[in-house]
CSV table of C-alpha atoms (C1' of nucleotides) in Angstrom, one decimal:
chain,number,residue,atom,x,y,z
A,550,MET,CA,0.0,0.0,0.1
A,551,ALA,CA,2.1,3.1,1.1
A,552,GLU,CA,-0.2,6.0,0.6
A,553,ASP,CA,0.6,9.3,1.9
A,554,GLU,CA,3.4,10.1,4.6
A,555,GLY,CA,6.7,9.6,3.1
A,556,THR,CA,8.1,8.0,6.4
A,557,THR,CA,6.3,4.8,5.9
A,558,GLU,CA,8.6,1.7,6.5
A,559,SER,CA,7.6,-1.7,5.3
A,560,ARG,CA,8.3,-4.6,7.6
A,561,ALA,CA,11.1,-6.0,5.7
A,562,GLU,CA,13.0,-2.5,5.8
A,563,ARG,CA,12.3,-2.3,9.4
A,564,LYS,CA,13.9,-5.8,10.1
A,565,GLU,CA,16.8,-5.1,7.9
A,566,ARG,CA,17.5,-1.7,9.6
A,567,THR,CA,17.6,-3.5,13.2
A,568,ARG,CA,19.8,-6.2,11.7
A,569,ARG,CA,22.2,-3.7,10.6
A,570,ALA,CA,22.2,-1.9,14.1
A,571,ILE,CA,23.0,-5.2,15.5
A,572,LEU,CA,25.8,-5.7,13.2
A,573,ASP,CA,27.3,-2.4,13.7
A,574,ALA,CA,26.8,-2.5,17.6
A,575,ALA,CA,28.6,-5.8,17.8
A,576,LEU,CA,31.4,-4.5,15.6
A,577,ALA,CA,31.8,-1.4,17.8
A,578,LEU,CA,31.7,-3.4,21.2
A,579,ALA,CA,34.1,-5.9,19.9
A,580,ALA,CA,36.4,-3.1,18.9
A,581,ASP,CA,37.5,-2.7,22.5
A,582,SER,CA,38.0,-6.3,23.0
A,583,ASN,CA,36.9,-9.0,21.1
A,584,LEU,CA,33.7,-11.3,19.9
A,585,ALA,CA,34.2,-13.9,22.5
A,586,ALA,CA,34.4,-11.3,25.2
A,587,ILE,CA,31.2,-9.4,24.6
A,588,SER,CA,27.7,-10.5,25.4
A,589,LEU,CA,24.2,-10.6,23.7
A,590,ARG,CA,22.7,-8.1,26.2
A,591,GLN,CA,25.3,-5.5,25.7
A,592,VAL,CA,24.8,-5.6,22.0
A,593,ALA,CA,21.1,-5.4,22.7
A,594,LYS,CA,21.5,-2.7,25.1
A,595,GLN,CA,23.7,-0.7,22.4
A,596,VAL,CA,21.1,-1.2,19.7
A,597,GLY,CA,18.4,-0.1,22.0
A,598,VAL,CA,16.4,-3.1,21.9
A,599,VAL,CA,15.5,-5.8,24.3
A,600,PRO,CA,17.9,-8.8,24.7
A,601,THR,CA,15.3,-11.3,23.5
A,602,ALA,CA,15.0,-9.4,20.0
A,603,PHE,CA,18.5,-10.5,19.2
A,604,TYR,CA,17.4,-13.8,18.6
A,605,ARG,CA,15.1,-12.7,15.8
A,606,HIS,CA,18.2,-11.9,13.8
A,607,PHE,CA,20.9,-14.2,14.9
A,608,GLY,CA,20.9,-17.4,16.6
A,609,SER,CA,24.2,-16.7,18.5
A,610,LEU,CA,26.9,-14.2,18.7
A,611,GLU,CA,28.9,-16.9,16.5
A,612,LEU,CA,26.6,-16.7,13.8
A,613,LEU,CA,26.6,-12.9,14.1
A,614,GLY,CA,30.5,-13.2,13.5
A,615,LEU,CA,30.2,-15.4,10.5
A,616,ALA,CA,27.8,-12.7,9.1
A,617,LEU,CA,30.5,-10.0,9.8
A,618,VAL,CA,33.0,-12.3,8.2
A,619,ASP,CA,30.7,-12.5,5.1
A,620,GLU,CA,30.1,-9.0,4.5
A,621,SER,CA,33.7,-8.0,5.3
A,622,PHE,CA,34.9,-10.4,2.6
A,623,ARG,CA,32.3,-9.3,0.3
A,624,SER,CA,33.6,-6.0,0.4
A,625,LEU,CA,37.0,-6.8,0.4
A,626,ARG,CA,36.5,-9.1,-3.1
A,627,LEU,CA,35.0,-6.0,-4.8
A,628,MET,CA,38.1,-4.1,-3.9
A,629,LEU,CA,40.4,-6.8,-5.3
A,630,LEU,CA,38.5,-6.5,-8.5
A,631,ASP,CA,39.7,-2.7,-8.6
A,632,VAL,CA,43.3,-4.1,-7.8
A,633,TRP,CA,43.4,-6.6,-10.7
A,634,ARG,CA,41.8,-4.0,-13.0
A,635,HIS,CA,44.1,-1.1,-12.1
A,636,ALA,CA,47.3,-3.3,-12.1
A,637,PRO,CA,47.5,-4.9,-15.8
A,638,GLU,CA,50.9,-3.6,-15.9
A,639,TYR,CA,53.6,-5.5,-14.2
A,640,ARG,CA,55.8,-2.5,-13.9
A,641,ASP,CA,53.7,-0.5,-11.6
A,642,PHE,CA,52.0,-3.4,-10.0
A,643,ILE,CA,52.8,-2.3,-6.3
A,644,ASP,CA,52.3,1.3,-6.9
A,645,GLY,CA,48.9,0.5,-8.4
A,646,SER,CA,47.8,-1.9,-6.0
A,647,LEU,CA,48.8,-0.7,-2.4
A,648,PRO,CA,46.9,2.5,-2.6
A,649,ILE,CA,43.7,0.6,-3.3
A,650,VAL,CA,44.1,-1.6,-0.5
A,651,ALA,CA,45.1,1.4,1.9
A,652,ASP,CA,42.1,3.2,0.8
A,653,HIS,CA,39.9,0.2,1.4
A,654,VAL,CA,41.5,-0.4,4.8
A,655,ARG,CA,40.9,3.3,5.9
A,656,ASP,CA,37.2,3.2,4.7
A,657,ASN,CA,36.5,0.0,6.6
A,658,ARG,CA,38.8,0.1,9.7
A,659,SER,CA,36.3,-1.7,11.9
A,660,HIS,CA,35.7,-4.6,9.5
A,661,TYR,CA,39.5,-5.0,9.1
A,662,ALA,CA,40.0,-4.7,12.6
A,663,PHE,CA,37.5,-7.4,13.3
A,664,ILE,CA,39.0,-9.7,10.5
A,665,ALA,CA,42.4,-9.1,11.9
A,666,ARG,CA,41.5,-9.9,15.6
A,667,GLU,CA,39.0,-12.8,15.0
A,668,ARG,CA,41.3,-14.6,12.7
A,669,VAL,CA,43.5,-15.7,15.5
A,670,ALA,CA,41.3,-15.1,18.5
A,671,GLY,CA,37.7,-15.5,17.5
A,672,PRO,CA,35.6,-18.7,17.9
A,673,PRO,CA,37.0,-21.6,15.9
A,674,ARG,CA,34.1,-21.5,13.1
A,675,VAL,CA,34.8,-17.8,12.6
A,676,ARG,CA,38.5,-18.4,12.4
A,677,GLU,CA,38.0,-21.2,9.9
A,678,ALA,CA,35.9,-18.9,7.7
A,679,ILE,CA,38.3,-16.2,7.8
A,680,ASN,CA,41.2,-18.5,6.9
A,681,HIS,CA,39.3,-20.1,4.2
A,682,GLU,CA,38.5,-16.7,2.5
A,683,ILE,CA,42.2,-15.6,2.6
A,684,ALA,CA,43.2,-19.2,1.0
A,685,LEU,CA,40.7,-18.5,-1.8
A,686,ILE,CA,42.2,-15.0,-2.4
A,687,THR,CA,45.8,-16.7,-2.4
A,688,ARG,CA,44.5,-19.1,-4.7
A,689,GLU,CA,43.2,-16.5,-7.1
A,690,LEU,CA,46.4,-14.5,-6.7
A,691,SER,CA,48.3,-17.6,-7.8
A,692,THR,CA,46.3,-18.1,-11.0
A,693,ASP,CA,46.5,-14.3,-11.8
A,694,ILE,CA,50.5,-14.4,-11.4
A,695,ALA,CA,50.4,-17.6,-13.7
A,696,ARG,CA,48.4,-16.1,-16.2
A,697,SER,CA,49.8,-12.5,-16.5
A,698,GLY,CA,53.4,-13.5,-15.5
A,699,ALA,CA,55.8,-15.8,-17.2
A,700,ALA,CA,53.9,-18.8,-16.3
A,701,GLU,CA,56.1,-21.6,-17.6
A,702,GLN,CA,59.3,-20.1,-16.1
A,703,TYR,CA,58.2,-21.1,-12.5
A,704,SER,CA,56.7,-24.1,-11.1
A,705,SER,CA,53.1,-23.9,-9.9
A,706,THR,CA,54.2,-24.8,-6.5
A,707,ASP,CA,56.7,-22.0,-6.5
A,708,ILE,CA,53.8,-19.6,-7.8
A,709,GLY,CA,51.7,-20.6,-4.9
A,710,LEU,CA,54.5,-19.9,-2.3
A,711,LEU,CA,55.0,-16.4,-3.8
A,712,ALA,CA,51.3,-15.5,-3.6
A,713,ASP,CA,51.3,-16.9,-0.1
A,714,LEU,CA,54.2,-14.8,0.5
A,715,ILE,CA,52.5,-11.6,-0.9
A,716,VAL,CA,49.0,-12.3,0.8
A,717,SER,CA,50.6,-12.8,4.2
A,718,PHE,CA,52.5,-9.7,3.8
A,719,VAL,CA,49.5,-7.6,2.8
A,720,VAL,CA,47.7,-9.0,5.9
A,721,THR,CA,50.5,-7.8,8.1
A,722,MET,CA,50.5,-4.7,6.4
A,723,ALA,CA,46.6,-4.3,6.8
A,724,GLU,CA,46.9,-5.3,10.6
A,725,ARG,CA,49.5,-2.4,11.1
A,726,LEU,CA,47.2,0.1,9.2
A,727,VAL,CA,44.4,-0.7,11.5
A,728,GLU,CA,46.5,-0.7,14.7
A,729,ASP,CA,48.0,2.6,14.0
A,730,PRO,CA,46.2,4.6,11.3
A,731,ASP,CA,48.2,7.9,12.0
A,732,SER,CA,51.3,6.2,10.6
A,733,GLU,CA,49.4,5.4,7.4
A,734,ALA,CA,51.8,7.2,5.1
A,735,ARG,CA,54.9,5.8,6.6
A,736,THR,CA,53.6,2.4,6.8
A,737,LEU,CA,52.6,2.3,3.1
A,738,ASP,CA,56.0,3.8,2.2
A,739,GLN,CA,57.9,1.1,4.1
A,740,ALA,CA,55.5,-1.7,2.6
A,741,ARG,CA,56.0,-0.6,-0.9
A,742,THR,CA,59.8,-1.0,-0.7
A,743,GLN,CA,59.2,-4.5,1.2
A,744,LEU,CA,57.0,-5.5,-1.5
A,745,ARG,CA,59.6,-4.6,-3.9
A,746,MET,CA,62.3,-6.5,-2.3
A,747,LEU,CA,59.9,-9.6,-2.2
A,748,LEU,CA,59.4,-9.2,-5.9
A,749,VAL,CA,63.0,-8.8,-6.8
A,750,GLY,CA,63.5,-12.0,-4.9
A,751,ALA,CA,60.8,-13.8,-7.2
A,752,LEU,CA,62.1,-12.3,-10.4
A,753,ASN,CA,65.7,-13.6,-9.5
A,754,TRP,CA,64.4,-16.6,-8.1
A,755,ARG,CA,64.7,-19.7,-10.7
A,756,SER,CA,68.0,-18.1,-12.0
A,757,ARG,CA,69.6,-19.1,-8.8
A,758,GLU,CA,68.0,-22.6,-8.5
A,759,PRO,CA,68.5,-25.6,-10.5
A,760,ALA,CA,65.5,-25.8,-12.8
A,761,ASP,CA,63.1,-28.7,-12.1
A,762,GLY,CA,59.6,-27.1,-13.0
A,763,GLY,CA,58.9,-25.5,-16.3
A,764,ARG,CA,56.4,-28.3,-17.0
B,826,MET,CA,62.9,-26.6,60.5
B,827,ALA,CA,62.6,-29.3,58.0
B,828,GLU,CA,63.5,-32.3,59.9
B,829,ASP,CA,61.8,-35.5,59.0
B,830,GLU,CA,59.1,-36.0,56.3
B,831,GLY,CA,61.0,-35.1,53.0
B,832,THR,CA,57.5,-33.6,51.7
B,833,THR,CA,57.9,-30.4,53.8
B,834,GLU,CA,57.4,-27.3,51.6
B,835,SER,CA,58.6,-23.8,52.7
B,836,ARG,CA,56.2,-21.0,52.4
B,837,ALA,CA,57.8,-19.4,49.6
B,838,GLU,CA,57.8,-22.7,47.6
B,839,ARG,CA,54.2,-23.2,48.3
B,840,LYS,CA,53.4,-19.8,47.0
B,841,GLU,CA,55.5,-20.3,43.8
B,842,ARG,CA,53.8,-23.3,43.2
B,843,THR,CA,50.3,-21.8,43.2
B,844,ARG,CA,51.6,-18.9,41.3
B,845,ARG,CA,52.6,-21.3,38.5
B,846,ALA,CA,49.3,-23.3,38.7
B,847,ILE,CA,47.6,-19.9,38.2
B,848,LEU,CA,49.6,-19.2,35.2
B,849,ASP,CA,49.3,-22.6,33.6
B,850,ALA,CA,45.4,-22.5,34.3
B,851,ALA,CA,45.1,-19.2,32.6
B,852,LEU,CA,47.0,-20.3,29.8
B,853,ALA,CA,44.9,-23.4,29.5
B,854,LEU,CA,41.6,-21.6,29.7
B,855,ALA,CA,42.5,-18.7,27.5
B,856,ALA,CA,43.5,-21.4,24.7
B,857,ASP,CA,39.8,-22.0,24.2
B,858,SER,CA,39.1,-18.5,23.5
B,859,ASN,CA,41.3,-15.8,24.8
B,860,LEU,CA,42.5,-13.8,28.0
B,861,ALA,CA,39.6,-11.1,27.6
B,862,ALA,CA,37.0,-13.8,27.6
B,863,ILE,CA,38.0,-15.9,30.6
B,864,SER,CA,37.3,-15.0,34.4
B,865,LEU,CA,39.0,-14.8,37.5
B,866,ARG,CA,36.8,-17.2,38.9
B,867,GLN,CA,37.3,-19.9,36.2
B,868,VAL,CA,41.0,-19.5,36.7
B,869,ALA,CA,40.6,-20.1,40.5
B,870,LYS,CA,38.3,-23.1,40.1
B,871,GLN,CA,40.7,-24.6,37.5
B,872,VAL,CA,43.5,-24.0,40.1
B,873,GLY,CA,41.4,-25.6,42.8
B,874,VAL,CA,41.6,-22.4,44.9
B,875,VAL,CA,39.0,-20.0,46.0
B,876,PRO,CA,38.5,-16.8,43.9
B,877,THR,CA,39.9,-14.3,46.5
B,878,ALA,CA,43.2,-16.3,46.6
B,879,PHE,CA,43.8,-15.1,43.1
B,880,TYR,CA,44.5,-11.5,44.3
B,881,ARG,CA,47.5,-12.8,46.5
B,882,HIS,CA,49.3,-13.4,43.3
B,883,PHE,CA,48.1,-11.0,40.7
B,884,GLY,CA,46.2,-7.9,40.8
B,885,SER,CA,44.0,-8.6,37.8
B,886,LEU,CA,43.8,-10.9,34.7
B,887,GLU,CA,45.7,-8.2,32.6
B,888,LEU,CA,48.5,-8.3,35.0
B,889,LEU,CA,48.4,-12.0,34.7
B,890,GLY,CA,48.8,-11.6,31.0
B,891,LEU,CA,51.6,-9.3,31.3
B,892,ALA,CA,53.4,-11.7,33.3
B,893,LEU,CA,52.5,-14.7,30.7
B,894,VAL,CA,54.1,-12.2,28.0
B,895,ASP,CA,57.3,-11.8,30.0
B,896,GLU,CA,58.0,-15.5,30.6
B,897,SER,CA,56.9,-16.3,27.1
B,898,PHE,CA,59.6,-13.7,25.6
B,899,ARG,CA,62.2,-14.7,28.4
B,900,SER,CA,62.2,-18.2,26.9
B,901,LEU,CA,62.1,-17.1,23.4
B,902,ARG,CA,65.1,-15.0,23.7
B,903,LEU,CA,66.9,-18.0,25.0
B,904,MET,CA,66.1,-19.6,21.9
B,905,LEU,CA,67.3,-16.9,19.7
B,906,LEU,CA,70.6,-17.0,21.4
B,907,ASP,CA,70.7,-20.5,20.2
B,908,VAL,CA,69.6,-19.4,16.7
B,909,TRP,CA,72.3,-16.6,16.4
B,910,ARG,CA,75.1,-19.1,17.6
B,911,HIS,CA,74.1,-21.9,15.3
B,912,ALA,CA,73.8,-19.5,12.1
B,913,PRO,CA,77.3,-18.0,11.8
B,914,GLU,CA,77.4,-19.1,8.2
B,915,TYR,CA,75.5,-17.1,5.7
B,916,ARG,CA,75.1,-20.0,3.5
B,917,ASP,CA,73.0,-22.3,5.7
B,918,PHE,CA,71.5,-19.4,7.8
B,919,ILE,CA,68.0,-20.7,7.1
B,920,ASP,CA,68.7,-24.4,7.3
B,921,GLY,CA,70.4,-23.7,10.6
B,922,SER,CA,67.6,-21.3,12.2
B,923,LEU,CA,64.2,-22.8,11.2
B,924,PRO,CA,64.4,-26.1,12.9
B,925,ILE,CA,65.6,-24.2,15.9
B,926,VAL,CA,62.4,-21.9,15.9
B,927,ALA,CA,60.2,-25.0,14.9
B,928,ASP,CA,61.5,-27.1,17.9
B,929,HIS,CA,60.7,-24.2,20.3
B,930,VAL,CA,57.3,-23.6,19.0
B,931,ARG,CA,56.5,-27.2,19.3
B,932,ASP,CA,57.9,-27.4,23.0
B,933,ASN,CA,56.1,-24.4,23.8
B,934,ARG,CA,52.9,-24.3,21.7
B,935,SER,CA,50.7,-22.8,24.6
B,936,HIS,CA,52.8,-19.8,25.1
B,937,TYR,CA,53.1,-19.2,21.4
B,938,ALA,CA,49.5,-19.6,20.9
B,939,PHE,CA,49.0,-17.1,23.7
B,940,ILE,CA,51.3,-14.3,22.1
B,941,ALA,CA,49.7,-15.0,18.7
B,942,ARG,CA,46.3,-14.3,20.0
B,943,GLU,CA,46.9,-11.4,22.6
B,944,ARG,CA,49.2,-9.7,20.1
B,945,VAL,CA,46.1,-8.7,18.2
B,946,ALA,CA,43.1,-9.5,20.4
B,947,GLY,CA,44.5,-9.0,24.3
B,948,PRO,CA,43.9,-5.9,26.4
B,949,PRO,CA,45.8,-2.9,25.3
B,950,ARG,CA,48.7,-3.1,27.7
B,951,VAL,CA,49.2,-6.6,26.8
B,952,ARG,CA,49.1,-6.0,22.9
B,953,GLU,CA,51.6,-3.2,23.5
B,954,ALA,CA,54.0,-5.3,25.7
B,955,ILE,CA,54.0,-8.0,22.8
B,956,ASN,CA,54.6,-5.3,19.9
B,957,HIS,CA,57.3,-4.1,21.9
B,958,GLU,CA,59.3,-7.2,22.4
B,959,ILE,CA,59.0,-8.1,18.7
B,960,ALA,CA,60.2,-4.6,17.9
B,961,LEU,CA,63.2,-5.2,20.2
B,962,ILE,CA,63.9,-8.6,18.4
B,963,THR,CA,63.6,-6.9,14.9
B,964,ARG,CA,66.0,-4.3,16.1
B,965,GLU,CA,68.5,-6.9,17.1
B,966,LEU,CA,68.1,-8.8,13.9
B,967,SER,CA,68.9,-5.5,12.0
B,968,THR,CA,72.2,-5.2,13.8
B,969,ASP,CA,72.8,-8.8,13.3
B,970,ILE,CA,72.4,-8.4,9.5
B,971,ALA,CA,74.4,-5.0,9.6
B,972,ARG,CA,77.3,-6.9,11.3
B,973,SER,CA,77.6,-10.2,9.9
B,974,GLY,CA,76.2,-9.3,6.3
B,975,ALA,CA,77.7,-6.5,4.0
B,976,ALA,CA,77.0,-3.5,6.4
B,977,GLU,CA,78.0,-0.6,3.8
B,978,GLN,CA,76.3,-2.2,0.8
B,979,TYR,CA,72.7,-1.5,2.1
B,980,SER,CA,71.3,1.5,3.6
B,981,SER,CA,70.4,0.9,7.4
B,982,THR,CA,66.9,1.8,6.7
B,983,ASP,CA,66.7,-1.1,4.0
B,984,ILE,CA,68.3,-3.4,6.6
B,985,GLY,CA,65.7,-2.3,8.9
B,986,LEU,CA,63.0,-3.2,6.4
B,987,LEU,CA,64.4,-6.6,5.6
B,988,ALA,CA,64.8,-7.4,9.2
B,989,ASP,CA,61.1,-6.4,9.4
B,990,LEU,CA,60.0,-8.5,6.6
B,991,ILE,CA,61.9,-11.7,8.0
B,992,VAL,CA,60.6,-11.0,11.5
B,993,SER,CA,57.0,-10.7,10.4
B,994,PHE,CA,57.3,-13.8,8.1
B,995,VAL,CA,58.7,-16.0,11.0
B,996,VAL,CA,55.8,-14.6,13.3
B,997,THR,CA,53.3,-15.7,10.5
B,998,MET,CA,55.0,-19.0,10.3
B,999,ALA,CA,54.8,-19.5,14.0
B,1000,GLU,CA,51.1,-18.8,13.8
B,1001,ARG,CA,50.8,-21.5,11.4
B,1002,LEU,CA,52.7,-24.0,13.4
B,1003,VAL,CA,50.6,-23.4,16.3
B,1004,GLU,CA,47.1,-23.4,14.5
B,1005,ASP,CA,48.0,-26.6,12.8
B,1006,PRO,CA,50.8,-28.5,14.5
B,1007,ASP,CA,50.1,-31.7,12.4
B,1008,SER,CA,51.3,-30.1,9.1
B,1009,GLU,CA,54.6,-28.9,10.7
B,1010,ALA,CA,56.8,-30.7,8.2
B,1011,ARG,CA,55.0,-29.2,5.3
B,1012,THR,CA,54.6,-25.7,7.0
B,1013,LEU,CA,58.4,-25.9,7.4
B,1014,ASP,CA,59.3,-26.8,4.2
B,1015,GLN,CA,57.0,-24.1,2.5
B,1016,ALA,CA,58.7,-21.4,5.0
B,1017,ARG,CA,62.2,-22.6,4.0
B,1018,THR,CA,61.6,-22.0,0.4
B,1019,GLN,CA,59.7,-18.6,1.0
B,1020,LEU,CA,62.7,-17.5,3.2
B,1021,ARG,CA,65.1,-18.1,0.2
B,1022,MET,CA,62.9,-16.2,-2.1
B,1023,LEU,CA,62.8,-13.4,0.4
B,1024,LEU,CA,66.7,-13.5,0.9
B,1025,VAL,CA,67.2,-13.8,-2.8
B,1026,GLY,CA,65.3,-10.6,-3.2
B,1027,ALA,CA,67.6,-9.0,-0.5
B,1028,LEU,CA,70.9,-10.2,-2.1
B,1029,ASN,CA,69.7,-8.8,-5.8
B,1030,TRP,CA,68.3,-5.6,-3.8
B,1031,ARG,CA,70.8,-2.6,-4.3
B,1032,SER,CA,71.8,-3.9,-7.9
B,1033,ARG,CA,68.4,-3.2,-9.3
B,1034,GLU,CA,67.7,0.1,-7.6
B,1035,PRO,CA,69.7,3.5,-8.3
B,1036,ALA,CA,72.1,3.8,-5.3
B,1037,ASP,CA,71.7,6.5,-2.9
B,1038,GLY,CA,72.7,4.9,0.4
B,1039,GLY,CA,75.9,3.1,0.9
B,1040,ARG,CA,77.4,6.2,2.8
C,910,DT,C1',58.2,-20.5,73.4
C,911,DT,C1',55.6,-16.6,71.8
C,912,DG,C1',54.3,-13.1,68.4
C,913,DT,C1',54.1,-12.0,63.5
C,914,DT,C1',53.4,-12.7,58.7
C,915,DC,C1',50.4,-13.9,55.0
C,916,DA,C1',48.6,-17.7,51.5
C,917,DG,C1',44.3,-19.3,51.4
C,918,DT,C1',39.1,-19.5,53.2
C,919,DG,C1',34.3,-18.6,53.0
C,920,DA,C1',30.2,-15.6,53.3
C,921,DA,C1',28.0,-11.9,51.1
C,922,DC,C1',27.0,-7.9,48.0
C,923,DG,C1',25.1,-6.0,43.8
C,924,DT,C1',25.1,-6.9,38.9
C,925,DG,C1',25.3,-9.2,34.5
C,926,DT,C1',24.7,-13.5,32.1
C,927,DG,C1',21.8,-16.7,28.3
C,928,DT,C1',17.6,-18.6,27.7
C,929,DT,C1',12.4,-19.5,28.3
C,930,DC,C1',8.0,-17.9,27.7
C,931,DA,C1',3.5,-15.7,27.0
C,932,DC,C1',2.4,-11.3,25.2
C,933,DT,C1',1.3,-7.1,21.9
C,934,DC,C1',0.1,-4.8,18.0
C,935,DA,C1',1.3,-2.9,13.4
C,936,DA,C1',2.2,-4.5,8.6
C,937,DT,C1',0.7,-7.8,5.7
C,938,DA,C1',-2.3,-11.4,2.9
C,939,DG,C1',-6.8,-12.9,1.7
D,553,DC,C1',-13.1,-5.9,6.6
D,554,DT,C1',-10.8,-9.8,8.8
D,555,DA,C1',-7.2,-13.2,9.9
D,556,DT,C1',-2.2,-14.1,10.0
D,557,DT,C1',2.2,-13.1,10.6
D,558,DG,C1',6.4,-12.1,13.2
D,559,DA,C1',9.6,-8.2,15.3
D,560,DG,C1',9.9,-6.6,19.4
D,561,DT,C1',8.6,-6.7,24.7
D,562,DG,C1',9.0,-7.6,29.6
D,563,DA,C1',9.1,-10.9,33.3
D,564,DA,C1',11.5,-14.6,35.3
D,565,DC,C1',14.9,-18.4,35.9
D,566,DA,C1',19.1,-20.1,37.7
D,567,DC,C1',23.6,-19.1,37.4
D,568,DA,C1',28.4,-16.6,37.1
D,569,DC,C1',30.8,-12.4,37.6
D,570,DG,C1',34.4,-9.2,40.4
D,571,DT,C1',35.3,-7.4,44.7
D,572,DT,C1',35.1,-6.5,50.1
D,573,DC,C1',36.0,-8.3,54.3
D,574,DA,C1',37.0,-10.5,58.6
D,575,DC,C1',38.9,-15.0,59.3
D,576,DT,C1',42.1,-19.2,60.0
D,577,DG,C1',46.2,-21.5,60.8
D,578,DA,C1',50.9,-22.9,59.2
D,579,DA,C1',55.4,-21.2,58.3
D,580,DC,C1',58.5,-18.2,60.1
D,581,DA,C1',61.4,-14.6,63.0
D,582,DA,C1',62.7,-13.4,67.7
DNA sequence: TTGTTCAGTGAACGTGTGTTCACTCAATAG
DNA sequence: CTATTGAGTGAACACACGTTCACTGAACAA
C-alpha cells in the first residue's frame, strides 16, 4: 500500500534496519576487546532493543560473527577486482595496488580490525571462515600470477608460495594500518619498499636454483 | 626446621607453586577463547583455589597476562641466542635457524598460541607489551644483519625493512605451526623456500635500485 | 616459646549473563 | 474488513561475575 506520509517503512525494511544496527553494535563493542568477550545483552542494549529481540536476527553471537566475516570479505573482494583491474602492467603493479588496498582499509577500518582479531582469537568456526576466505584469495592471486606473469618459467608450486608470501605480507600490512592509522603514510612507504624486495626475489628466483619445474 | 618427612614445603615454595598453577590454568583456559573472555573465577576453580586467593598473586587478569608475556619472551630470547649461535654461516642461515624455531614452537605451543592471540586481541597493555618485544627482536636482527652481512652495501633503512620483513614472516610461520601442528613438516618446508625467495630478493636488491645509500 | 606474617578461606554484595515464555500490536495477505 | 504473521516486549529463571571483608592456621623470626 504505502499511501501518504513519506516516512512509511515496510516490515522488511524495518527488520533490515535493526539487523544492520545489531551488526554495527557488535562491531563497535568487539573493537574494545573481541567477539568472544562481548555479550548478547551488551549488543542489545547498544542497539536500544530488548535482549530477546536479538534472536529474531541471529541464533548466537557466533553466527553474528560469521555474518560479519561474510560482509567484510564481500566488500574486500570488490576492492580486489579494482586491484586486478588497475594493475595490468607488471611494472607498476605495486604502486597501482597498494593505495587501493590502503584506501579500503581506511574506509572499512572496523571490518579489517574485526578480521585481524577474529582470525586468530575468534570462535573456531569464525577463524575457519576467515582463513578459508584468505586461502581463496591466495589461490586467485596464484592463477593471476601464472596468467599475467611468465607462467612456464616457474613451477606452480613456487607460484603458490610466492602468492602466499604476498598475501601474508599484505595481511600484516593491513593489521598495521588498522592498529596505527596515523602512521598510514609511513607504513605504506615501508610496505612499498618491502614488496619490491619481495618481488625482486621472485624475479631472480629460478635463475639461482637448479630448474626442475617449467612443465 | 625441615626435619623428618621429605615432603616439607617452605612458604615461598608453596606460593610459587600456586602462582605457577594460576599461570598454567589461565594459559589453558585462554587457549579455548582468549584472555579477555575468561574470568578470574574460572581460573581459580581450575587451580582448585578460592577466587579471592587469586589476588594474592596478581592484581588482575591483565597483570597475569603481562606476566605470561614476560615468561614467553624470556624463553623465546634464550632460543634466539641458539639461533644466532648456530647460524654463523650466511650460507645455511635458513637451514640452521628454522628447525630451532620450529622445535621451540612445538615445545612451547601454549605460550606461542597465547602470544599470537593476544598480540592482536588482548587487552591494550598486553598487545603493547608483545609488540614492543617483537620490535626489540627486529632491532636485534637488524644489527645482526648489519654486522655479519655486507653492512656498507645497504642503507641502514633497508636493513631495517629487511629485518622487519623476516620477523613478520617468521611470526606468520609460528602462527601456522601453532594453528596446525600436524602439518609442521609441510609448513616448515614451504617456509624454507619462501625465506629463500625473500633472501634472494635481499641479495639482488641494491643492484636493481639506483644507489643513494651506501654512505 | 611467643608473636607476627600472610597464603588461602568462605560468606556476602550487587550486578550481568543466556535463554524460556507468553504477550502485543502494526504491517501484511486474503 | 478480517485473519495471520512476526519483530519487538518484559518478566522470570538459575547461574556466573568481580570485589569486599573478617577469618584461620601453618610457616616463620625473635
